[in-house]
Structure formats: structure tokens, C-alpha cells
Amino acid sequence: MSDAYTLHISGAPPDFFDKMHALVAQLPAGALTDGDTLTVETAVELFDRVTLDAQHLLRLAVEGNGRALGADFRAQRGEGRLNGATTSIARAVKSAAEKGRWPASVPGVLTSTKAGTEGYRKTHAFTMAPALVPVFRAAIQRHDKPSAGDPQAIVGHLAELYEEMGHPAHRARELAEDFLDQHAGDLALWAVHRMAFRDQATATTIADPKSPRPAPATIPEESRP
């Protein structure tokens, strides 16, 4: 049995969408579709293009199985940043659509609800269509776990360390990226010294296999995670 419904809801309280989303979440995987399928590759392109705030909002939506609370975003990223995140996503969707990379049947990624108990003009929550959740979950996993040889692989490895320290996955990724941004110069210098050390060690071993190896280069204490 297959039925198609188009719902236009206005004036409903925020908890109405919570209840409706809970019912939709009970449906089996693949039960809901949005017409043309959004590919994981396109979702990866969008995720890579948007700001860190926008990435955080998308992560919240995926982790919430299609629902991201505005209060959670504000608590984790700060006040006054939500509008910039949604604008970044909207611009990325528009750019993909102009290039013919975005399905016409998918008007956007997130839909906002009206203001909730947090206060006037504060978005209560954002919802992601159930059919998009597994697509963006796979896209985020691909973003976080790049293929071997990818220069971004270090971000994934560092994020794993932060997760082992007890940080949630989305926060671990952000901490890793922030660390690399802040210490890019130190890491570049370390890489230069490291390559020089390897070249010196190789040359010393060839000349005298019994000679002691030179001391390896180290990252300054203040630059460590």
C-alpha cells in the first residue's frame, strides 16, 4: 500500500511537531521518499561548503533523527549565530541547484518551526525530512572519516582522540578543526623538522648503521591537544 500526502500546517504549537515527528520516526527505513533522490555526494559537497555553525546544526538534526532544537544549538554555539547557520545552508542549496546538483523536489534541508518557550523570535526547532536523514548521516560520516591519503585525514584522527577524551562526536570534530586552525604554523614547522630528521636519520644509518639516531622533532607543549 502506498499513499502520498502533502501537508500545509500553520498555527500549530511547537509540541505538535514533536508529536508528529515521533510518529514519523516509527516508520520503517525507506518508507518515506522526497521524489528525486539526494545523493550522498551532493550532501558531502554541501556539508563541506557551509560554515562550522551550519555543520553543527546539521549534525544536531542528524543526531536527533531529523530534529534539531534551537535551544541546544544556542547553548552549544552561542546566541545570535543561528541565523548565520541557516543562511549558509540556504546559500549552499541555491548554489547546488544552480549547478543542477540539487533535486528540484527537495526545496531545502531544514524547516524551522515557530518560536517556542525560549522567547519571541527564537526558533524552537528545525526539522529535516526523514528521507534526508540517512543521506546526511552518511555524508557526515564520509566528511569525518576521509579516505586514506586525504590531507583532511588528520582531522578525523584528531577527532577520534577528542572522542576518547569524552567529547561528543560533533564537538570532537569542531575541537579538532579549531586546534589545527590555531596551530597550523606550529604543525607546518614540525613537519619540516620531521622530514629533516628522517632524511638525517636515513643518511646516518647508511653511513654508519651502529651510530645513534638523532633526537626526533617534537610539538611544543602549548600546541598539544
Short mmCIF file of C-alpha atoms in Angstrom, two decimals:
data_model
loop_
_atom_site.label_atom_id
_atom_site.label_comp_id
_atom_site.label_asym_id
_atom_site.label_seq_id
_atom_site.Cartn_x
_atom_site.Cartn_y
_atom_site.Cartn_z
CA MET A 1 0.00 0.00 0.00
CA SER A 2 1.35 3.42 -0.93
CA ASP A 3 -0.18 6.80 -0.15
CA ALA A 4 1.09 10.31 -0.89
CA TYR A 5 0.31 13.26 1.34
CA THR A 6 1.12 16.94 1.17
CA LEU A 7 0.60 18.79 4.45
CA HIS A 8 0.50 22.55 4.94
CA ILE A 9 0.29 23.26 8.67
CA SER A 10 0.06 26.71 10.20
CA GLY A 11 -0.65 27.96 13.71
CA ALA A 12 0.30 24.70 15.42
CA PRO A 13 2.12 24.87 18.77
CA PRO A 14 5.75 23.63 18.88
CA ASP A 15 4.85 20.40 20.69
CA PHE A 16 2.55 19.43 17.79
CA PHE A 17 5.58 18.97 15.55
CA ASP A 18 7.34 16.97 18.26
CA LYS A 19 4.41 14.54 18.37
CA MET A 20 4.16 14.34 14.57
CA HIS A 21 7.88 13.74 14.25
CA ALA A 22 7.68 10.96 16.86
CA LEU A 23 5.02 9.21 14.75
CA VAL A 24 7.03 9.58 11.55
CA ALA A 25 10.12 8.18 13.28
CA GLN A 26 8.21 4.90 13.86
CA LEU A 27 8.01 4.23 10.13
CA PRO A 28 10.49 1.70 8.69
CA ALA A 29 13.53 2.91 6.78
CA GLY A 30 12.71 3.77 3.18
CA ALA A 31 9.03 4.26 3.88
CA LEU A 32 9.27 7.99 3.14
CA THR A 33 10.71 9.50 -0.01
CA ASP A 34 11.07 13.00 -1.37
CA GLY A 35 10.74 12.20 -5.07
CA ASP A 36 14.14 12.76 -6.68
CA THR A 37 16.85 11.29 -4.50
CA LEU A 38 19.53 13.49 -3.00
CA THR A 39 22.87 11.73 -3.37
CA VAL A 40 25.40 11.36 -0.59
CA GLU A 41 27.99 13.01 -2.84
CA THR A 42 25.88 16.16 -3.15
CA ALA A 43 25.23 16.16 0.59
CA VAL A 44 29.00 15.92 1.21
CA GLU A 45 29.59 18.88 -1.12
CA LEU A 46 27.02 20.93 0.77
CA PHE A 47 28.38 19.94 4.18
CA ASP A 48 31.92 20.85 3.15
CA ARG A 49 30.77 24.20 1.77
CA VAL A 50 28.81 25.53 4.76
CA THR A 51 30.17 27.22 7.90
CA LEU A 52 31.08 25.39 11.11
CA ASP A 53 27.89 26.70 12.73
CA ALA A 54 25.85 25.31 9.84
CA GLN A 55 27.66 21.99 10.07
CA HIS A 56 26.85 21.89 13.79
CA LEU A 57 23.17 22.49 13.10
CA LEU A 58 23.10 19.72 10.50
CA ARG A 59 24.83 17.37 12.93
CA LEU A 60 22.21 18.12 15.58
CA ALA A 61 19.44 17.35 13.08
CA VAL A 62 21.00 14.03 12.12
CA GLU A 63 21.75 13.06 15.73
CA GLY A 64 18.14 13.95 16.58
CA ASN A 65 16.86 11.73 13.74
CA GLY A 66 15.56 14.72 11.86
CA ARG A 67 15.05 17.26 14.62
CA ALA A 68 17.43 19.92 15.98
CA LEU A 69 16.35 22.07 18.91
CA GLY A 70 17.21 25.75 18.68
CA ALA A 71 17.93 25.83 22.41
CA ASP A 72 20.57 23.10 22.03
CA PHE A 73 22.27 24.99 19.22
CA ARG A 74 22.31 28.25 21.18
CA ALA A 75 23.66 26.52 24.29
CA GLN A 76 26.47 24.87 22.35
CA ARG A 77 27.37 27.56 19.80
CA GLY A 78 26.18 30.77 21.45
CA GLU A 79 23.43 33.32 20.97
CA GLY A 80 22.97 35.15 17.68
CA ARG A 81 24.62 32.50 15.48
CA LEU A 82 21.60 30.52 14.34
CA ASN A 83 20.60 32.90 11.56
CA GLY A 84 24.07 32.75 10.04
CA ALA A 85 23.99 28.95 10.08
CA THR A 86 20.66 28.71 8.27
CA THR A 87 21.74 31.36 5.76
CA SER A 88 24.88 29.39 4.96
CA ILE A 89 22.85 26.24 4.32
CA ALA A 90 20.33 28.10 2.14
CA ARG A 91 23.12 29.61 0.03
CA ALA A 92 24.79 26.23 -0.41
CA VAL A 93 21.49 24.69 -1.56
CA LYS A 94 20.94 27.56 -4.00
CA SER A 95 24.43 27.17 -5.41
CA ALA A 96 23.98 23.41 -5.87
CA ALA A 97 20.61 23.95 -7.54
CA GLU A 98 22.09 26.48 -9.97
CA LYS A 99 24.68 23.89 -10.95
CA GLY A 100 21.98 21.25 -11.45
CA ARG A 101 23.26 19.24 -8.49
CA TRP A 102 20.23 19.65 -6.23
CA PRO A 103 16.90 17.79 -6.79
CA ALA A 104 14.02 20.10 -7.59
CA SER A 105 11.75 18.03 -5.33
CA VAL A 106 13.90 18.88 -2.28
CA PRO A 107 13.35 22.60 -1.62
CA GLY A 108 15.75 22.72 1.33
CA VAL A 109 17.49 20.78 4.06
CA LEU A 110 15.90 22.14 7.22
CA THR A 111 12.46 23.55 8.00
CA SER A 112 12.06 25.82 11.02
CA THR A 113 9.18 25.77 13.47
CA LYS A 114 7.82 28.90 15.10
CA ALA A 115 9.13 30.50 18.27
CA GLY A 116 8.81 28.37 21.36
CA THR A 117 9.11 28.86 25.09
CA GLU A 118 12.65 30.25 24.69
CA GLY A 119 11.22 33.62 23.74
CA TYR A 120 9.85 35.72 20.94
CA ARG A 121 11.63 35.31 17.59
CA LYS A 122 13.71 32.41 18.86
CA THR A 123 13.23 29.37 16.64
CA HIS A 124 12.06 26.40 18.66
CA ALA A 125 13.42 23.70 16.37
CA PHE A 126 14.42 22.65 12.87
CA THR A 127 13.24 19.50 11.13
CA MET A 128 14.92 17.50 8.40
CA ALA A 129 12.84 15.30 6.11
CA PRO A 130 13.16 11.63 7.21
CA ALA A 131 14.39 10.65 3.74
CA LEU A 132 17.30 13.11 4.06
CA VAL A 133 18.48 11.95 7.49
CA PRO A 134 20.32 8.78 6.33
CA VAL A 135 21.78 10.70 3.37
CA PHE A 136 23.28 13.38 5.58
CA ARG A 137 24.32 10.82 8.18
CA ALA A 138 26.37 9.06 5.51
CA ALA A 139 27.68 12.40 4.23
CA ILE A 140 28.84 13.45 7.71
CA GLN A 141 30.49 10.08 8.26
CA ARG A 142 32.33 10.46 4.95
CA HIS A 143 33.34 14.01 5.89
CA ASP A 144 34.62 12.87 9.29
CA LYS A 145 36.36 9.74 8.01
CA PRO A 146 38.12 10.75 4.76
CA SER A 147 39.77 8.15 2.57
CA ALA A 148 43.42 7.20 3.02
CA GLY A 149 45.79 9.77 1.63
CA ASP A 150 43.35 12.64 2.07
CA PRO A 151 45.01 15.68 3.69
CA GLN A 152 41.92 16.01 5.90
CA ALA A 153 42.54 12.57 7.39
CA ILE A 154 44.40 14.19 10.28
CA VAL A 155 41.16 15.93 11.29
CA GLY A 156 39.40 12.59 11.60
CA HIS A 157 42.25 11.06 13.59
CA LEU A 158 42.42 14.02 15.96
CA ALA A 159 38.63 14.00 16.37
CA GLU A 160 38.85 10.35 17.45
CA LEU A 161 41.25 11.37 20.22
CA TYR A 162 38.85 14.04 21.42
CA GLU A 163 36.02 11.47 21.40
CA GLU A 164 38.16 9.16 23.54
CA MET A 165 38.53 12.09 25.96
CA GLY A 166 34.75 12.12 26.36
CA HIS A 167 33.61 14.76 23.86
CA PRO A 168 30.53 14.00 21.69
CA ALA A 169 31.25 13.34 18.00
CA HIS A 170 30.13 16.72 16.67
CA ARG A 171 32.09 18.61 19.34
CA ALA A 172 35.17 16.43 18.84
CA ARG A 173 35.23 17.31 15.15
CA GLU A 174 34.96 21.02 15.89
CA LEU A 175 37.72 20.87 18.51
CA ALA A 176 39.98 19.07 16.04
CA GLU A 177 39.40 21.67 13.34
CA ASP A 178 39.87 24.54 15.80
CA PHE A 179 43.12 23.01 17.04
CA LEU A 180 44.52 22.65 13.52
CA ASP A 181 43.47 26.19 12.61
CA GLN A 182 45.13 27.63 15.71
CA HIS A 183 48.36 25.64 15.40
CA ALA A 184 48.75 25.37 11.63
CA GLY A 185 52.04 27.27 11.77
CA ASP A 186 53.49 25.08 14.54
CA LEU A 187 52.41 21.91 12.72
CA ALA A 188 53.93 23.10 9.43
CA LEU A 189 57.22 23.80 11.25
CA TRP A 190 57.04 20.41 12.93
CA ALA A 191 56.51 18.73 9.56
CA VAL A 192 59.58 20.46 8.13
CA HIS A 193 61.73 19.38 11.09
CA ARG A 194 60.27 15.89 10.96
CA MET A 195 61.20 15.48 7.29
CA ALA A 196 64.69 16.83 8.01
CA PHE A 197 65.03 14.35 10.89
CA ARG A 198 64.04 11.43 8.68
CA ASP A 199 66.47 12.49 5.96
CA GLN A 200 69.26 12.85 8.53
CA ALA A 201 68.45 9.53 10.15
CA THR A 202 68.47 7.78 6.78
CA ALA A 203 71.81 9.32 5.82
CA THR A 204 73.36 8.42 9.22
CA THR A 205 72.19 4.82 9.04
CA ILE A 206 73.65 4.38 5.58
CA ALA A 207 76.98 5.88 6.66
CA ASP A 208 77.21 4.00 10.00
CA PRO A 209 74.43 1.56 10.94
CA LYS A 210 75.66 1.50 14.58
CA SER A 211 75.55 5.26 15.10
CA PRO A 212 72.81 6.68 17.40
CA ARG A 213 69.75 8.16 15.75
CA PRO A 214 69.21 11.93 16.10
CA ALA A 215 66.53 13.11 18.50
CA PRO A 216 63.13 13.46 16.80
CA ALA A 217 61.37 16.80 16.48
CA THR A 218 58.56 17.45 18.96
CA ILE A 219 55.49 19.66 19.05
CA PRO A 220 55.71 22.46 21.66
CA GLU A 221 53.81 21.64 24.86
CA GLU A 222 51.38 24.53 24.41
CA SER A 223 50.43 23.27 20.94
CA ARG A 224 49.27 19.83 22.06
CA PRO A 225 45.54 18.98 22.31
#
